[in-house]
Coordinates of C-alpha atoms and ligand atoms in Angstrom, one line a residue:
M1 CA 7.6 -31.8 13.2
S2 CA 5.1 -29.3 14.4
K3 CA 6.3 -26.5 16.7
I4 CA 4.7 -24.6 19.6
V5 CA 5.3 -20.9 19.6
K6 CA 4.0 -17.7 21.2
A7 CA 1.5 -15.6 19.3
V8 CA -0.9 -12.7 19.6
L9 CA -4.6 -13.7 19.0
A10 CA -7.9 -11.9 18.9
L11 CA -10.1 -14.4 20.6
R12 CA -13.4 -12.6 20.8
R13 CA -14.8 -9.5 19.1
G14 CA -13.6 -6.2 20.6
E15 CA -11.7 -7.8 23.5
P16 CA -8.1 -7.0 24.2
V17 CA -5.7 -9.3 22.3
A18 CA -4.2 -12.3 24.1
L19 CA -0.7 -13.9 24.1
R20 CA -1.1 -17.7 23.6
E21 CA 0.8 -20.7 22.5
I22 CA -0.1 -22.0 19.1
V23 CA 0.9 -25.0 17.0
V24 CA 2.6 -24.4 13.7
P25 CA 2.7 -27.7 11.7
D26 CA 5.3 -28.6 9.0
P27 CA 4.6 -26.9 5.7
G28 CA 2.5 -28.8 3.2
P29 CA 3.2 -28.8 -0.6
G30 CA 3.8 -25.3 -1.8
E31 CA 4.0 -23.9 1.7
A32 CA 6.8 -22.5 4.0
T33 CA 7.4 -21.8 7.6
V34 CA 9.0 -18.4 8.4
R35 CA 10.8 -17.5 11.6
V36 CA 9.4 -14.0 12.0
L37 CA 11.9 -11.2 12.8
A38 CA 9.6 -8.2 12.8
S39 CA 5.9 -7.4 12.2
G40 CA 4.3 -4.0 11.9
V41 CA 1.0 -3.2 13.7
C42 CA -1.5 -2.2 11.0
H43 CA -5.1 -0.8 11.2
T44 CA -6.3 -4.0 9.5
D45 CA -5.1 -6.0 12.6
L46 CA -7.2 -3.6 14.8
H47 CA -10.2 -4.2 12.4
Y48 CA -9.8 -8.0 12.9
R49 CA -9.7 -7.5 16.7
D50 CA -12.8 -5.3 16.5
G51 CA -14.7 -7.8 14.3
V52 CA -15.0 -5.3 11.5
I53 CA -13.6 -7.8 8.9
G54 CA -15.3 -10.9 10.0
D55 CA -16.5 -13.1 12.8
A56 CA -14.3 -16.2 12.3
F57 CA -12.5 -15.8 15.7
P58 CA -9.9 -16.7 16.9
Y59 CA -7.7 -14.6 14.6
L60 CA -4.0 -14.8 14.5
L61 CA -3.0 -11.2 14.0
G62 CA -0.1 -9.6 12.2
H63 CA 0.5 -9.4 8.5
E64 CA 3.3 -6.9 7.6
A65 CA 6.4 -8.9 8.4
S66 CA 9.8 -10.0 7.5
G67 CA 11.6 -13.1 8.6
I68 CA 13.8 -16.1 7.7
V69 CA 12.4 -19.1 5.8
E70 CA 12.8 -22.1 8.1
Q71 CA 11.4 -25.0 6.2
V72 CA 9.7 -25.5 2.8
G73 CA 7.2 -28.0 1.6
A74 CA 7.2 -30.2 -1.5
G75 CA 7.5 -28.4 -4.8
V76 CA 8.7 -25.0 -3.4
D77 CA 11.3 -23.5 -5.7
N78 CA 11.0 -19.7 -5.2
V79 CA 12.6 -19.7 -1.7
A80 CA 14.8 -21.9 0.4
P81 CA 15.6 -22.3 4.1
G82 CA 17.7 -19.4 5.3
D83 CA 16.3 -16.8 2.8
F84 CA 15.4 -13.4 4.2
V85 CA 11.9 -12.5 3.0
V86 CA 9.2 -9.9 3.3
L87 CA 5.7 -11.6 3.5
N88 CA 3.0 -10.4 1.1
W89 CA -0.7 -11.0 1.4
R90 CA -1.5 -11.2 -2.3
A91 CA 0.6 -14.0 -3.8
V92 CA -0.3 -14.3 -7.4
C93 CA -1.3 -17.5 -9.2
G94 CA 0.5 -17.1 -12.5
R95 CA -2.2 -18.9 -14.3
C96 CA -5.4 -16.8 -14.3
R97 CA -6.3 -14.6 -17.2
A98 CA -4.8 -11.5 -15.6
C99 CA -1.6 -13.3 -14.9
R100 CA -1.4 -14.7 -18.4
R101 CA -1.8 -11.3 -19.9
G102 CA 1.1 -9.8 -17.8
R103 CA -1.3 -8.0 -15.4
A104 CA -0.5 -10.2 -12.4
E105 CA -1.2 -7.2 -10.0
S106 CA -4.8 -7.8 -10.9
C107 CA -4.6 -11.6 -10.2
V108 CA -8.0 -12.9 -9.2
D109 CA -6.6 -15.6 -6.8
D110 CA -4.8 -15.0 -3.6
Y111 CA -2.7 -17.9 -2.4
T112 CA -2.5 -18.7 1.3
A113 CA -1.4 -21.8 3.2
S114 CA -4.1 -24.5 3.4
T115 CA -2.5 -26.3 6.3
P116 CA -4.0 -24.7 9.4
M117 CA -2.2 -23.3 12.4
T118 CA -4.1 -24.2 15.6
L119 CA -4.5 -23.5 19.3
T120 CA -2.9 -26.3 21.4
D121 CA -6.4 -27.8 21.8
G122 CA -6.6 -28.1 18.0
T123 CA -8.9 -25.1 17.3
P124 CA -7.9 -23.8 13.8
L125 CA -6.7 -20.2 13.7
Q126 CA -7.6 -17.6 11.0
P127 CA -4.4 -15.8 10.1
A128 CA -4.8 -12.1 9.4
L129 CA -4.7 -11.6 5.6
G130 CA -3.6 -15.2 5.3
I131 CA -0.3 -14.4 7.1
G132 CA -0.5 -14.3 10.9
A133 CA 2.8 -12.8 11.8
F134 CA 2.5 -11.8 15.5
A135 CA 4.0 -15.2 16.1
E136 CA 7.5 -16.4 16.5
L137 CA 7.0 -18.8 13.6
T138 CA 4.2 -18.7 10.9
L139 CA 3.1 -20.9 8.1
V140 CA 2.4 -19.3 4.7
H141 CA 2.1 -20.1 1.0
A142 CA 5.6 -20.0 -0.5
G143 CA 4.3 -17.4 -2.9
Q144 CA 3.7 -15.1 0.0
C145 CA 7.5 -15.1 0.7
T146 CA 9.4 -12.4 -1.3
P147 CA 13.2 -12.6 -0.9
V148 CA 14.9 -9.2 -0.4
S149 CA 18.4 -8.0 0.4
P150 CA 19.5 -9.4 3.9
K151 CA 21.4 -6.1 4.4
A152 CA 18.2 -4.4 5.3
D153 CA 16.8 -3.8 8.8
P154 CA 14.0 -6.4 9.3
A155 CA 11.8 -3.9 11.3
V156 CA 12.1 -1.4 8.5
V157 CA 11.5 -3.5 5.4
A158 CA 8.7 -5.5 7.1
L159 CA 6.5 -2.5 6.4
L160 CA 6.7 -3.0 2.7
G161 CA 4.4 -6.0 3.4
C162 CA 1.3 -3.9 3.7
G163 CA 0.7 -0.2 4.5
V164 CA 3.9 1.4 3.1
M165 CA 3.8 -0.6 -0.1
S166 CA 0.1 0.5 -0.5
G167 CA 1.1 4.2 -0.3
L168 CA 4.3 4.0 -2.4
G169 CA 2.4 2.0 -5.0
A170 CA -0.6 4.3 -5.0
A171 CA 1.7 7.1 -6.2
M172 CA 4.3 5.1 -8.3
N173 CA 2.2 2.3 -9.8
T174 CA -1.5 3.3 -9.8
G175 CA -1.0 7.1 -10.0
G176 CA 1.9 6.8 -12.4
V177 CA 3.5 9.9 -11.0
A178 CA 6.2 11.2 -13.4
T179 CA 9.0 13.7 -13.2
G180 CA 7.8 17.2 -12.7
D181 CA 4.3 16.2 -11.7
T182 CA 2.3 18.1 -9.1
V183 CA 0.8 15.7 -6.5
A184 CA -1.6 16.1 -3.6
V185 CA -2.1 13.5 -0.9
I186 CA -5.2 13.9 1.3
G187 CA -4.8 12.1 4.6
V188 CA -1.2 11.5 5.6
G189 CA -1.2 8.6 8.1
G190 CA 1.1 5.7 7.3
V191 CA -0.3 5.0 3.9
G192 CA -0.6 8.7 2.9
C193 CA 2.9 9.4 4.1
A194 CA 4.2 6.5 2.0
A195 CA 2.3 8.0 -1.0
V196 CA 4.2 11.3 -0.3
A197 CA 7.5 9.4 -0.3
G198 CA 6.6 7.5 -3.5
A199 CA 5.7 10.8 -5.2
K200 CA 9.1 12.2 -4.3
L201 CA 10.9 9.1 -5.4
A202 CA 9.0 9.2 -8.8
G203 CA 10.1 12.8 -9.4
A204 CA 7.2 15.0 -8.4
T205 CA 8.3 18.5 -7.9
T206 CA 5.3 19.8 -6.0
I207 CA 3.9 17.5 -3.3
I208 CA 1.1 18.8 -1.2
A209 CA 0.1 17.0 2.0
V210 CA -3.4 17.5 3.5
D211 CA -4.5 16.4 7.0
L212 CA -6.4 17.5 10.1
D213 CA -3.5 16.5 12.4
E214 CA -0.4 18.7 12.6
R215 CA 1.8 15.8 13.7
K216 CA 1.0 13.9 10.5
L217 CA 1.8 16.9 8.4
G218 CA 5.2 17.0 10.1
H219 CA 5.9 13.4 9.1
A220 CA 4.7 14.2 5.5
R221 CA 7.2 17.1 5.4
A222 CA 10.0 14.9 6.6
L223 CA 9.2 12.4 3.8
G224 CA 9.1 14.9 1.0
A225 CA 6.0 17.1 1.1
T226 CA 6.9 20.6 -0.3
D227 CA 3.6 22.1 1.0
V228 CA 1.2 21.2 3.7
I229 CA -2.5 22.2 4.2
D230 CA -3.9 22.0 7.7
A231 CA -7.5 21.1 7.0
V232 CA -8.6 22.4 10.3
R233 CA -7.4 26.0 9.6
T234 CA -8.0 25.7 5.9
P235 CA -11.3 24.0 5.3
D236 CA -11.5 24.9 1.6
V237 CA -8.9 22.3 0.6
V238 CA -9.7 22.3 -3.1
T239 CA -9.0 26.1 -3.4
A240 CA -5.8 25.7 -1.3
I241 CA -4.5 22.9 -3.6
R242 CA -5.4 25.0 -6.7
D243 CA -3.6 28.0 -5.2
L244 CA -0.4 25.9 -4.8
T245 CA -0.6 24.6 -8.4
D246 CA -0.9 27.9 -10.4
G247 CA -4.7 27.6 -10.2
L248 CA -4.7 24.3 -12.2
G249 CA -5.1 21.6 -9.6
A250 CA -2.7 18.7 -9.1
D251 CA -1.7 16.3 -11.9
V252 CA -2.2 13.4 -9.4
V253 CA -4.4 13.5 -6.3
I254 CA -4.4 10.6 -3.9
D255 CA -7.2 10.1 -1.4
A256 CA -5.7 8.2 1.5
A257 CA -8.6 9.1 3.9
G258 CA -11.5 7.4 2.0
T259 CA -14.5 9.5 3.1
P260 CA -17.2 11.0 0.8
E261 CA -15.8 14.5 1.8
T262 CA -12.2 13.7 0.9
W263 CA -13.3 11.9 -2.2
K264 CA -14.9 15.1 -3.5
Q265 CA -11.9 17.1 -2.5
A266 CA -9.6 14.8 -4.4
F267 CA -11.9 14.8 -7.4
Y268 CA -12.2 18.7 -7.7
A269 CA -8.5 19.3 -6.7
R270 CA -7.3 17.4 -9.7
A271 CA -6.0 19.2 -12.8
L272 CA -8.1 18.9 -16.0
G273 CA -7.4 15.4 -17.3
G274 CA -5.4 14.5 -14.2
T275 CA -5.4 11.3 -12.2
F276 CA -7.3 10.6 -9.0
V277 CA -6.3 7.6 -7.0
L278 CA -8.4 6.2 -4.1
V279 CA -6.2 4.1 -1.8
A280 CA -8.1 4.2 1.4
R281 CA -11.0 1.7 1.9
P282 CA -14.3 3.5 2.6
D283 CA -16.7 1.8 5.0
S284 CA -19.9 0.1 3.6
S285 CA -22.2 2.8 5.0
M286 CA -20.6 5.7 2.9
R287 CA -22.5 7.2 0.0
L288 CA -21.4 9.5 -2.7
E289 CA -23.7 12.1 -4.3
M290 CA -22.4 14.6 -6.8
P291 CA -23.3 16.0 -10.3
L292 CA -22.6 13.2 -12.9
L293 CA -21.9 16.0 -15.4
D294 CA -18.8 17.0 -13.4
T295 CA -17.3 13.5 -13.9
F296 CA -17.7 14.1 -17.7
L297 CA -16.4 17.6 -17.8
R298 CA -13.4 16.9 -15.6
N299 CA -12.1 14.2 -17.9
G300 CA -9.0 12.3 -16.7
T301 CA -8.6 9.1 -14.9
Y302 CA -10.0 7.6 -11.7
R303 CA -8.4 4.5 -10.3
T304 CA -8.6 2.6 -7.0
S305 CA -5.4 1.1 -5.7
W306 CA -5.3 -2.2 -3.9
Y307 CA -2.0 -2.9 -2.2
G308 CA -0.5 -0.2 -4.3
D309 CA -1.1 -2.4 -7.4
C310 CA 2.2 -4.0 -6.4
L311 CA 3.7 -7.2 -7.6
P312 CA 5.9 -8.2 -4.7
S313 CA 8.4 -10.1 -6.8
R314 CA 8.8 -7.1 -9.0
D315 CA 8.6 -4.3 -6.4
F316 CA 9.9 -5.3 -3.0
D317 CA 13.6 -5.9 -3.6
P318 CA 14.1 -2.8 -5.8
L319 CA 12.4 -0.6 -3.1
V320 CA 14.7 -2.2 -0.4
G321 CA 17.6 -1.4 -2.7
L322 CA 16.5 2.3 -3.0
H323 CA 16.2 2.4 0.8
L324 CA 19.7 1.0 1.2
Q325 CA 21.0 3.6 -1.2
G326 CA 19.5 6.3 1.0
R327 CA 16.8 7.4 -1.5
L328 CA 13.8 6.1 0.3
P329 CA 13.6 6.8 4.1
L330 CA 11.6 3.7 5.1
D331 CA 13.1 3.9 8.6
H332 CA 11.0 7.1 9.2
F333 CA 7.9 4.9 9.4
V334 CA 9.1 3.0 12.4
T335 CA 8.0 5.1 15.3
E336 CA 8.6 2.5 18.0
R337 CA 9.9 -1.1 18.4
I338 CA 7.9 -3.2 20.8
G339 CA 7.6 -6.7 22.0
L340 CA 4.9 -9.3 21.4
T341 CA 3.2 -8.4 24.7
D342 CA 2.8 -4.7 23.7
V343 CA 0.4 -5.1 20.7
E344 CA -2.7 -4.0 22.7
G345 CA -0.9 -0.8 23.8
A346 CA 0.2 -0.2 20.1
F347 CA -3.5 -0.3 19.2
T348 CA -4.2 2.4 21.7
S349 CA -1.3 4.6 20.3
M350 CA -2.7 4.0 16.8
R351 CA -6.2 5.1 17.7
A352 CA -4.7 8.3 19.3
G353 CA -2.7 9.0 16.1
D354 CA 0.6 8.9 18.1
V355 CA 2.5 6.6 15.7
L356 CA 3.1 6.0 12.0
R357 CA 4.0 2.4 12.9
S358 CA 4.7 0.3 15.9
V359 CA 6.7 -2.7 15.0
V360 CA 7.0 -5.9 16.9
V361 CA 10.6 -7.1 16.9
F362 CA 11.5 -10.7 17.9
T363 CA 14.8 -11.3 19.5
Ligands
LIG401 ZN1 -3.4 -15.0 -11.3
LIG402 ZN1 -2.0 -3.9 6.8

């Protein structure tokens, strides 16, 4: 039987979000409903609100979440009612060429529920990244549910569903950071700070954080940065990174800011033959102009990182385990716990750079 629950919606471009009742139907084949316990406020939610991602309003916001599976549809065998899960926005198909070749992180399909959630008047909702977790109950594809240890704090592990996983994975999966590596991370908001934590977990011995905001550099230090560069006081970031790496440049440089300027800094701050990872999404107006010859002479690897090249079924629970062991301070990313009515305020804090993450908790 369908249920009526409270949810946060973006009804029109650029307008403050609104709390509304929505209808969550029973899950169809391959689908599950999840009682949401916690849901982080991500920049992508703000982009939906502002109409940057699309114009298919109304959007049901929220997409980095944890919860308890309530009901499953026909044919679901990866989760059962009562399972504690982190939701993921790139459920892999298991059948495409990439999946068949063991490269499921590059799966070309993303599975989301096809049964629509609606407003009480029947208007279908577009769930953010196919999830829609600023709601007491949500409907997703069962593949979007990744079981993890129920010992973990729901507000903390929810963040693995998006930004924190993107940063950890940029260092550990895409960047392949290894023991003894030198690593630089340019831009240490939520994703960049997670890249710092990932570099530490992977054994990097020098981890350099670069940002314009001193507060963010403080977070990066707390998460494992051995050195910080305040890019306001030290505009020549490339030389500063070279100075901290015996003049060589860093083995792995991660651009978590995604502008032409930081892209070039990351490119030139990299050691000869080193790895450059772009994890931030540039906007469509940005252009890059640089000597093509330099890309030849610098050798090495350039990779972009989508969702940290993660495979939720492979990565989420081990990372939760490392957190429970005290080796991954995921709790540091939770700046504040808020209610469903506080999402608009959390966007304001986010724009001001006051928080790593605000997390909506459901009681
Ligand atoms: Zn696939
Ligand atoms: Zn996100």
